Amino acid sequence: MNKMEIADKQVQVCFTNDKEGEVILQSKTNKSITKSFFFDSVYGPKASQKEIYTGTILPIVEEVLEGYNCTIFAYGQTGTGKTYTMEGPKEVDPKSIRTSTEAGIITRSINTIFERLSRCTDEYSVKVSHLEVYNEELCDLLNPDNKGLKIFEDTTTTVHNLTESNVENADAIFTILEKSWNERKTAETNLNKASSRSHCIFTVTIHIRETTPEGEELLKIGKLNLVDLAGSENVGKSGARLLAKTEAGMINKSLLTLGRVITALTEHSSHIPYRESKLTRLLQDSLGGRTKTCIIATITPASSGLDETLSTLDYAFRAKNIRNQPQVNKKVAKREVLREYTSEITDLRAQLEATRKKEGVYLPVEQYEKLMSTINERGLEIETYKDTVELKNKELDDAQEILAERGKILDKTKAELDEVTNNLNLKLEELKDYQEKLAQANKESQDKQIVILELRKNEETMHEQAKVVYENLNTAITDVDGLYKKIGRQEGLMSTHNQEVSNQRELLLRILGDLQNEVKNFVAKQSNSFINIIGKIENFASSKEKEFKNLEQMVVSIKNDLTSHIAKLDHISRDFVRGYMTTSDKITQFSNDSMQKMEQSTQSLLEINQGSAGALQQDIRSLQQNSRDWYQLNSTQISKNDDYVQQFVQSHNTQLSSTKKDLSDRLAGTLEGLNTHESHLRSYLKHQAILEEKLKEMVSDQLKTFTTQMNEMIKTACVERNNVLNNSLTSLLEEVKTTGNELTTVSSIIESNCNELECKIDQYGNYQKQMNVSFNEQLSQNNKSITTLTKKMEDQISLNVQQNVQHTLQLQNNISQDKEQYNQLSTNLTECTKNYFNSQSQYFKDYVDYNNRSISSVQQNQATVASSLGNTTTELRTDLKDAAKTVEEFLNSHSNASKKLTAKVDQFKLMPYTNTQTTPAKHPFTFPLQLSKTRSNTEIISTNVKTAPTAEDNQENSDMHILTPQPIKVLSQIPKISNPTVTTTSNTLNPPPAKKPLPKATKQNDPAPGPAPSALRDNLANKKYNANGKFINNKDRNKLGDLTNQIK
């Protein structure tokens, strides 16, 4: 997607599968609905120009060099990259783009052609042409002046007078392309800043000379058409207007014709509409002809162009079904080519001569005959049209006569209407002039009345201001004289006070010098005493640090011992499990061996007695069955016994592992507690160091408050240190006691487990005894049955009696031996279990004793630390008491000196100032600093425009004469002022001359330069004048008052 589509947050609805050549379209609303198209090659958004050229275009270019005509054209919606694919980026120069990775198909094809031709030993020539189809008009981009190009169709489609330039290398082609691309029509739309507005066909024709073995020279001709079609355009989306809209219509029309041609070709229609558009006429051989054609369909994956994308894919899919019949161009002999060139030169000379003589245009004979036949046909048609025109002219003459008569009547009526309209316009203009003059006169009269009222009010204001200024000046002169007298009295008193202050200053400096020397001596003494105290504190801290290190080493040793004990316990448990499993395996093996021996004995008995009678054989079988049942029962019991032993071992292992885990967790908790206490002790030492630094700072910064603060701080530090040590040691002891209790609990648990295990072993022994009893009972039953069988056998078979007796005795011996071995294994298992649990109980007893010894050693260390802490605290208290006494003596001596100094200061007294009650009191002078000034007539009128009565008021008051204003006479006179001079023009105040400068007057709010509009309206209302200078009645006066209130 391009930047515009990404900025509009478009959704991707088109996906590609490059390997399978598949394009998948997805619905906007339902993503599960898709449509697939399959093509020869598909390239995704990340495909480069090189991949497209190498995979698809390069084989076509090589076929051109083999003598084929090939066409490559790009089709798609505007803004999808057709021109970029064919020509490359527009902002890059065509010459410099040759080595660029963004070079288009045209650039890469030209490079490939000249690269292949440079390897060829034969002679070759290359011609290029550049044709533009704009609004169904043909334009020669290599010669813009060559207009009016026409298409001629003979065996092939050619453009008459189209410029073909011979080139020798790729640089010459790029120079031509640079000029022709600039001539192409482009315009800016909403979808593309440089949208192509025309179809462009760039043709490269290659002639290669070959020599046959017979020595005949032939020309191999190949042609490559590179077509850049203008994009199909939706005017609503592209925003095309005026000319661009017309261009879009012509583009869509030609592309629609191209689509119909493709549809007709795929449907094998009998009529192909090539001639409906010049584009399809030019591409006639490329669509269904003898040319190899490649269509590049460019689409956008954005959802905004889904309809156009679907149309483009459908168009390309239908074009895929067109079947061309490409053929190699026939190789032409050199003489035939020369003959064609000669005839072409002759035609060109005839055209040139006809042009020079201006006698006409040269045409071939066939074209001339066709033209003459067309002219004759057109002549007959013209004669027919002339007759028709004469009839129409007669009808038109009759209609014109009727129209002329009615026009005369209409002209007369229009003249009368114009005369009446002119008279009416003159009257309206006169009426308008009279209205304007009347309004102007009313306005001038109202303005004059407003100015007069403004002048009168300003005169009264200036008279009042002058009176106030005169009174304030007289008061100010009297006050200034009193102030000068007071200043003289204060100067004499100040000189006396200055002399007395200088004497007292010398005395105070002398006393302060003595006091400073005493302070220095006191500071030196206190510094020595504090150095001694700090040394003692440091010695105490170092000794305590050693003790804590010893305690830490002890904790580490306890930790190592616990680890070794846990390892021993794990080793003993594993040995016991291995021994127990070995014994169990022996029991199982013994049971299996016993069963095999019984089966072998029974089998031997059967072999000996095979020749016995039927009754004896039946008895033997029953005996054999009983023996098997007995062995199966025993094997079942043995397997159950084995399972019971395995379950017991597993439960014991689980219990041992849980006990081991619990013990390790508790030991880890104990070690964490010891580490925590160690961190607390370290933090205490740091805290003690911080306290020492604070003591040093306090010695240097606070001398006067030293005694009180030092006593409190040392007491607090001692108490805090004692509390920290006591809390740490107490918590440590509690932690050790807790560990001891936990170990005791563990040992009790282990003892209970041992007891339980012994009970289970006793149960197992009882079970073994029961098994032995049942085994003996079954053995006795078997002996009885064997004895009975022996008696029968002695009666029936005398020859085999001795052998059976021997086998029976051997079997009894084997059973007794197995019984003894089984009892021995059971005894060994019981003794092994007892030995294991005895060793375990003894181990835990030793471990508990070791913990008790560790606790007693820790308690002894605690007692040692507490005693040393008490001794150090006592020494510090003694030293601090001595320091406190020294400070107290120092304070007493300084308090006596300060008392003396206070007494002397109390004796010093200054002479008071005597009030004569003649100094004038402070009071404000309230007179204006800026006198009133009359505003200009324009300002007065513009300010009071809104106060003038409306036309409705003038109509209601019949006694108001607007056009006859009368002036207002000023009845009162302003009295003259003799002393001050007031000038309204400069707005300044000239006070009377004085010997001394006057004090500044208190500023009051400066008056406005003129009366406010609201005040002027109030004045009008009070004076009962209207805007024209006439008195108003009571009714109008009330209206004017209401209007004034609304304005306020």
Short mmCIF file of C-alpha atoms in Angstrom, two decimals, residues 39-279:
data_model
loop_
_atom_site.label_atom_id
_atom_site.label_comp_id
_atom_site.label_asym_id
_atom_site.label_seq_id
_atom_site.Cartn_x
_atom_site.Cartn_y
_atom_site.Cartn_z
CA PHE A 39 -1.51 -16.58 -13.31
CA ASP A 40 1.79 -17.54 -14.88
CA SER A 41 3.72 -15.36 -12.43
CA VAL A 42 2.69 -13.39 -9.33
CA TYR A 43 4.86 -10.85 -7.51
CA GLY A 44 4.02 -9.50 -4.04
CA PRO A 45 4.55 -5.98 -2.64
CA LYS A 46 8.14 -6.76 -1.63
CA ALA A 47 9.23 -7.89 -5.12
CA SER A 48 11.92 -5.72 -6.71
CA GLN A 49 12.13 -4.45 -10.29
CA LYS A 50 15.00 -6.83 -10.92
CA GLU A 51 12.98 -9.88 -9.86
CA ILE A 52 10.13 -8.97 -12.21
CA TYR A 53 12.47 -8.33 -15.14
CA THR A 54 14.60 -11.44 -14.61
CA GLY A 55 11.67 -13.77 -14.02
CA THR A 56 9.32 -12.66 -16.80
CA ILE A 57 10.67 -9.98 -19.17
CA LEU A 58 14.21 -11.16 -19.89
CA PRO A 59 13.14 -14.31 -21.85
CA ILE A 60 10.85 -12.14 -24.02
CA VAL A 61 13.67 -9.67 -24.79
CA GLU A 62 15.94 -12.54 -25.82
CA GLU A 63 13.21 -13.84 -28.17
CA VAL A 64 13.10 -10.39 -29.83
CA LEU A 65 16.77 -10.84 -30.69
CA GLU A 66 15.83 -14.19 -32.26
CA GLY A 67 13.46 -12.45 -34.72
CA TYR A 68 10.09 -12.42 -32.94
CA ASN A 69 7.70 -9.53 -32.51
CA CYS A 70 6.95 -9.13 -28.77
CA THR A 71 4.68 -6.80 -26.83
CA ILE A 72 4.73 -5.97 -23.10
CA PHE A 73 2.06 -3.71 -21.72
CA ALA A 74 0.97 -2.72 -18.21
CA TYR A 75 -2.69 -2.43 -17.23
CA GLY A 76 -4.39 -1.47 -13.97
CA GLN A 77 -6.09 1.18 -11.87
CA THR A 78 -4.55 4.64 -11.78
CA GLY A 79 -1.93 5.04 -9.07
CA THR A 80 -1.00 1.32 -8.83
CA GLY A 81 2.47 1.64 -10.40
CA LYS A 82 2.15 0.98 -14.17
CA THR A 83 4.43 3.83 -15.22
CA TYR A 84 6.84 3.03 -12.38
CA THR A 85 7.05 -0.59 -13.56
CA MET A 86 7.62 0.34 -17.21
CA GLU A 87 9.75 3.51 -16.89
CA GLY A 88 10.99 3.64 -13.29
CA PRO A 89 10.74 6.62 -10.90
CA LYS A 90 10.05 10.00 -12.56
CA GLU A 91 12.29 11.98 -10.22
CA VAL A 92 15.42 10.14 -11.43
CA ASP A 93 17.22 11.13 -14.62
CA PRO A 94 16.88 8.45 -17.40
CA LYS A 95 20.64 8.36 -17.93
CA SER A 96 21.53 7.91 -14.26
CA ILE A 97 18.80 5.32 -13.69
CA ARG A 98 20.64 2.76 -15.86
CA THR A 99 22.56 1.49 -12.81
CA SER A 100 19.77 2.09 -10.29
CA THR A 101 17.96 -0.76 -8.55
CA GLU A 102 14.64 0.97 -9.38
CA ALA A 103 15.18 0.96 -13.16
CA GLY A 104 12.03 0.06 -15.12
CA ILE A 105 11.38 -2.52 -17.81
CA ILE A 106 12.14 -0.11 -20.68
CA THR A 107 15.55 0.81 -19.22
CA ARG A 108 16.52 -2.78 -18.44
CA SER A 109 15.32 -4.03 -21.86
CA ILE A 110 17.45 -1.44 -23.70
CA ASN A 111 20.50 -2.37 -21.61
CA THR A 112 19.95 -6.09 -22.33
CA ILE A 113 19.47 -5.52 -26.09
CA PHE A 114 22.68 -3.54 -26.54
CA GLU A 115 24.57 -5.89 -24.23
CA ARG A 116 23.60 -8.86 -26.43
CA LEU A 117 24.23 -6.95 -29.68
CA SER A 118 27.69 -5.92 -28.51
CA ARG A 119 28.61 -9.61 -28.25
CA CYS A 120 27.33 -10.26 -31.79
CA THR A 121 29.84 -10.20 -34.65
CA ASP A 122 27.21 -9.38 -37.28
CA GLU A 123 26.18 -5.88 -38.24
CA TYR A 124 22.99 -4.52 -36.73
CA SER A 125 20.86 -1.41 -36.64
CA VAL A 126 18.32 -0.26 -34.06
CA LYS A 127 15.42 2.14 -34.64
CA VAL A 128 13.08 3.51 -31.98
CA SER A 129 9.75 5.33 -32.08
CA HIS A 130 7.57 6.79 -29.33
CA LEU A 131 3.83 7.13 -29.97
CA GLU A 132 1.18 8.65 -27.68
CA VAL A 133 -2.60 8.08 -27.92
CA TYR A 134 -4.25 11.11 -26.27
CA ASN A 135 -8.03 11.59 -26.52
CA GLU A 136 -8.12 9.24 -29.53
CA GLU A 137 -5.49 11.37 -31.27
CA LEU A 138 -2.04 10.12 -32.27
CA CYS A 139 0.98 12.20 -31.20
CA ASP A 140 4.59 11.69 -32.18
CA LEU A 141 6.62 12.22 -28.97
CA LEU A 142 9.91 12.28 -30.92
CA ASN A 143 8.60 15.11 -33.14
CA PRO A 144 5.82 17.08 -31.40
CA ASP A 145 5.33 19.24 -34.52
CA ASN A 146 4.41 16.15 -36.56
CA LYS A 147 0.61 16.20 -36.12
CA GLY A 148 -2.28 14.54 -37.90
CA LEU A 149 -0.81 11.04 -37.87
CA LYS A 150 -2.96 8.36 -39.51
CA ILE A 151 -3.15 4.59 -39.26
CA PHE A 152 -2.80 2.52 -42.44
CA GLU A 153 -3.62 -1.16 -42.56
CA ASP A 154 -2.15 -3.39 -45.26
CA THR A 155 -0.69 -6.70 -44.18
CA THR A 156 0.24 -5.01 -40.90
CA THR A 157 -0.87 -1.92 -39.01
CA THR A 158 1.43 1.09 -39.54
CA VAL A 159 1.31 4.76 -38.58
CA HIS A 160 1.95 7.06 -41.49
CA ASN A 161 4.75 9.65 -41.03
CA LEU A 162 5.69 8.34 -37.55
CA THR A 163 9.27 9.33 -36.72
CA GLU A 164 11.74 6.48 -36.33
CA SER A 165 15.20 7.43 -35.04
CA ASN A 166 18.29 5.35 -35.69
CA VAL A 167 20.39 4.85 -32.55
CA GLU A 168 23.81 3.36 -32.08
CA ASN A 169 23.95 2.81 -28.31
CA ALA A 170 21.85 2.90 -25.16
CA ASP A 171 22.87 6.46 -24.26
CA ALA A 172 21.31 7.76 -27.46
CA ILE A 173 18.02 6.05 -26.57
CA PHE A 174 18.03 7.49 -23.05
CA THR A 175 18.60 10.97 -24.48
CA ILE A 176 15.57 10.49 -26.74
CA LEU A 177 13.50 9.12 -23.85
CA GLU A 178 14.34 12.06 -21.64
CA LYS A 179 12.80 14.42 -24.20
CA SER A 180 9.82 12.24 -25.08
CA TRP A 181 8.84 11.54 -21.46
CA ASN A 182 8.70 15.29 -20.83
CA GLU A 183 6.26 15.65 -23.74
CA ARG A 184 3.83 13.10 -22.34
CA LYS A 185 0.56 14.41 -20.84
CA THR A 186 0.21 14.03 -17.06
CA ALA A 187 -2.06 15.57 -14.43
CA GLU A 188 -2.47 15.51 -10.66
CA THR A 189 -5.45 13.66 -9.14
CA ASN A 190 -6.48 12.56 -5.68
CA LEU A 191 -4.99 9.13 -6.35
CA ASN A 192 -1.73 10.10 -8.06
CA LYS A 193 0.34 13.28 -8.20
CA ALA A 194 1.57 12.52 -11.76
CA SER A 195 -1.21 10.47 -13.37
CA SER A 196 -0.65 9.53 -17.02
CA ARG A 197 -3.44 10.94 -19.21
CA SER A 198 -2.56 9.01 -22.36
CA HIS A 199 -1.49 5.60 -23.66
CA CYS A 200 2.16 5.39 -24.65
CA ILE A 201 3.80 2.88 -27.05
CA PHE A 202 7.61 2.73 -27.20
CA THR A 203 8.80 0.54 -30.09
CA VAL A 204 12.32 -0.83 -30.63
CA THR A 205 13.01 -2.35 -34.09
CA ILE A 206 16.21 -4.40 -34.51
CA HIS A 207 17.78 -5.39 -37.86
CA ILE A 208 20.61 -7.94 -37.76
CA ARG A 209 22.52 -8.88 -40.90
CA GLU A 210 23.36 -12.54 -41.35
CA THR A 211 25.33 -14.26 -44.11
CA THR A 212 24.29 -17.67 -45.39
CA PRO A 213 26.83 -20.39 -46.28
CA GLU A 214 26.13 -19.58 -49.94
CA GLY A 215 27.26 -16.00 -49.30
CA GLU A 216 23.79 -14.43 -49.50
CA GLU A 217 23.12 -11.56 -47.05
CA LEU A 218 19.83 -11.71 -45.11
CA LEU A 219 18.24 -9.38 -42.54
CA LYS A 220 16.69 -10.75 -39.32
CA ILE A 221 14.06 -8.36 -37.94
CA GLY A 222 12.75 -8.27 -34.36
CA LYS A 223 10.36 -5.75 -32.85
CA LEU A 224 9.66 -4.99 -29.15
CA ASN A 225 6.57 -2.94 -28.22
CA LEU A 226 6.63 -1.56 -24.67
CA VAL A 227 3.16 -0.19 -23.86
CA ASP A 228 2.29 1.92 -20.81
CA LEU A 229 -1.51 2.18 -20.69
CA ALA A 230 -3.26 4.95 -18.82
CA GLY A 231 -4.99 3.72 -15.68
CA SER A 232 -8.68 2.97 -15.44
CA GLU A 233 -10.10 5.81 -13.38
CA ASN A 234 -13.10 6.32 -11.12
CA VAL A 235 -13.86 10.04 -11.45
CA GLY A 236 -15.55 10.11 -8.04
CA LYS A 237 -12.40 8.83 -6.30
CA SER A 238 -9.80 10.64 -8.41
CA GLY A 239 -11.56 14.01 -8.19
CA ALA A 240 -10.97 14.82 -11.88
CA ARG A 241 -12.52 18.09 -13.08
CA LEU A 242 -13.00 19.86 -16.43
CA LEU A 243 -10.25 18.72 -18.84
CA ALA A 244 -9.07 15.90 -16.58
CA LYS A 245 -12.63 14.58 -16.46
CA THR A 246 -12.81 14.53 -20.26
CA GLU A 247 -9.44 12.76 -20.43
CA ALA A 248 -10.63 10.15 -17.92
CA GLY A 249 -13.71 9.48 -20.05
CA MET A 250 -11.65 8.92 -23.20
CA ILE A 251 -9.19 6.67 -21.30
CA ASN A 252 -11.98 4.53 -19.87
CA LYS A 253 -13.62 4.33 -23.32
CA SER A 254 -10.46 2.99 -24.99
CA LEU A 255 -9.84 0.53 -22.15
CA LEU A 256 -13.45 -0.63 -22.38
CA THR A 257 -12.93 -1.31 -26.09
CA LEU A 258 -9.75 -3.22 -25.23
CA GLY A 259 -11.78 -5.32 -22.76
CA ARG A 260 -14.39 -6.10 -25.41
CA VAL A 261 -11.65 -7.17 -27.83
CA ILE A 262 -10.21 -9.53 -25.19
CA THR A 263 -13.68 -10.92 -24.44
CA ALA A 264 -14.36 -11.51 -28.15
CA LEU A 265 -10.99 -13.25 -28.59
CA THR A 266 -11.55 -15.54 -25.58
CA GLU A 267 -15.06 -16.41 -26.78
CA HIS A 268 -13.77 -16.95 -30.36
CA SER A 269 -16.30 -14.49 -31.72
CA SER A 270 -16.61 -14.01 -35.46
CA HIS A 271 -16.29 -10.20 -35.17
CA ILE A 272 -13.43 -8.64 -33.22
CA PRO A 273 -14.04 -4.86 -32.58
CA TYR A 274 -10.50 -3.70 -33.27
CA ARG A 275 -11.58 -0.60 -35.20
CA GLU A 276 -13.65 0.91 -32.37
CA SER A 277 -10.53 2.44 -30.83
CA LYS A 278 -7.15 3.51 -32.13
CA LEU A 279 -5.47 1.74 -29.20
#
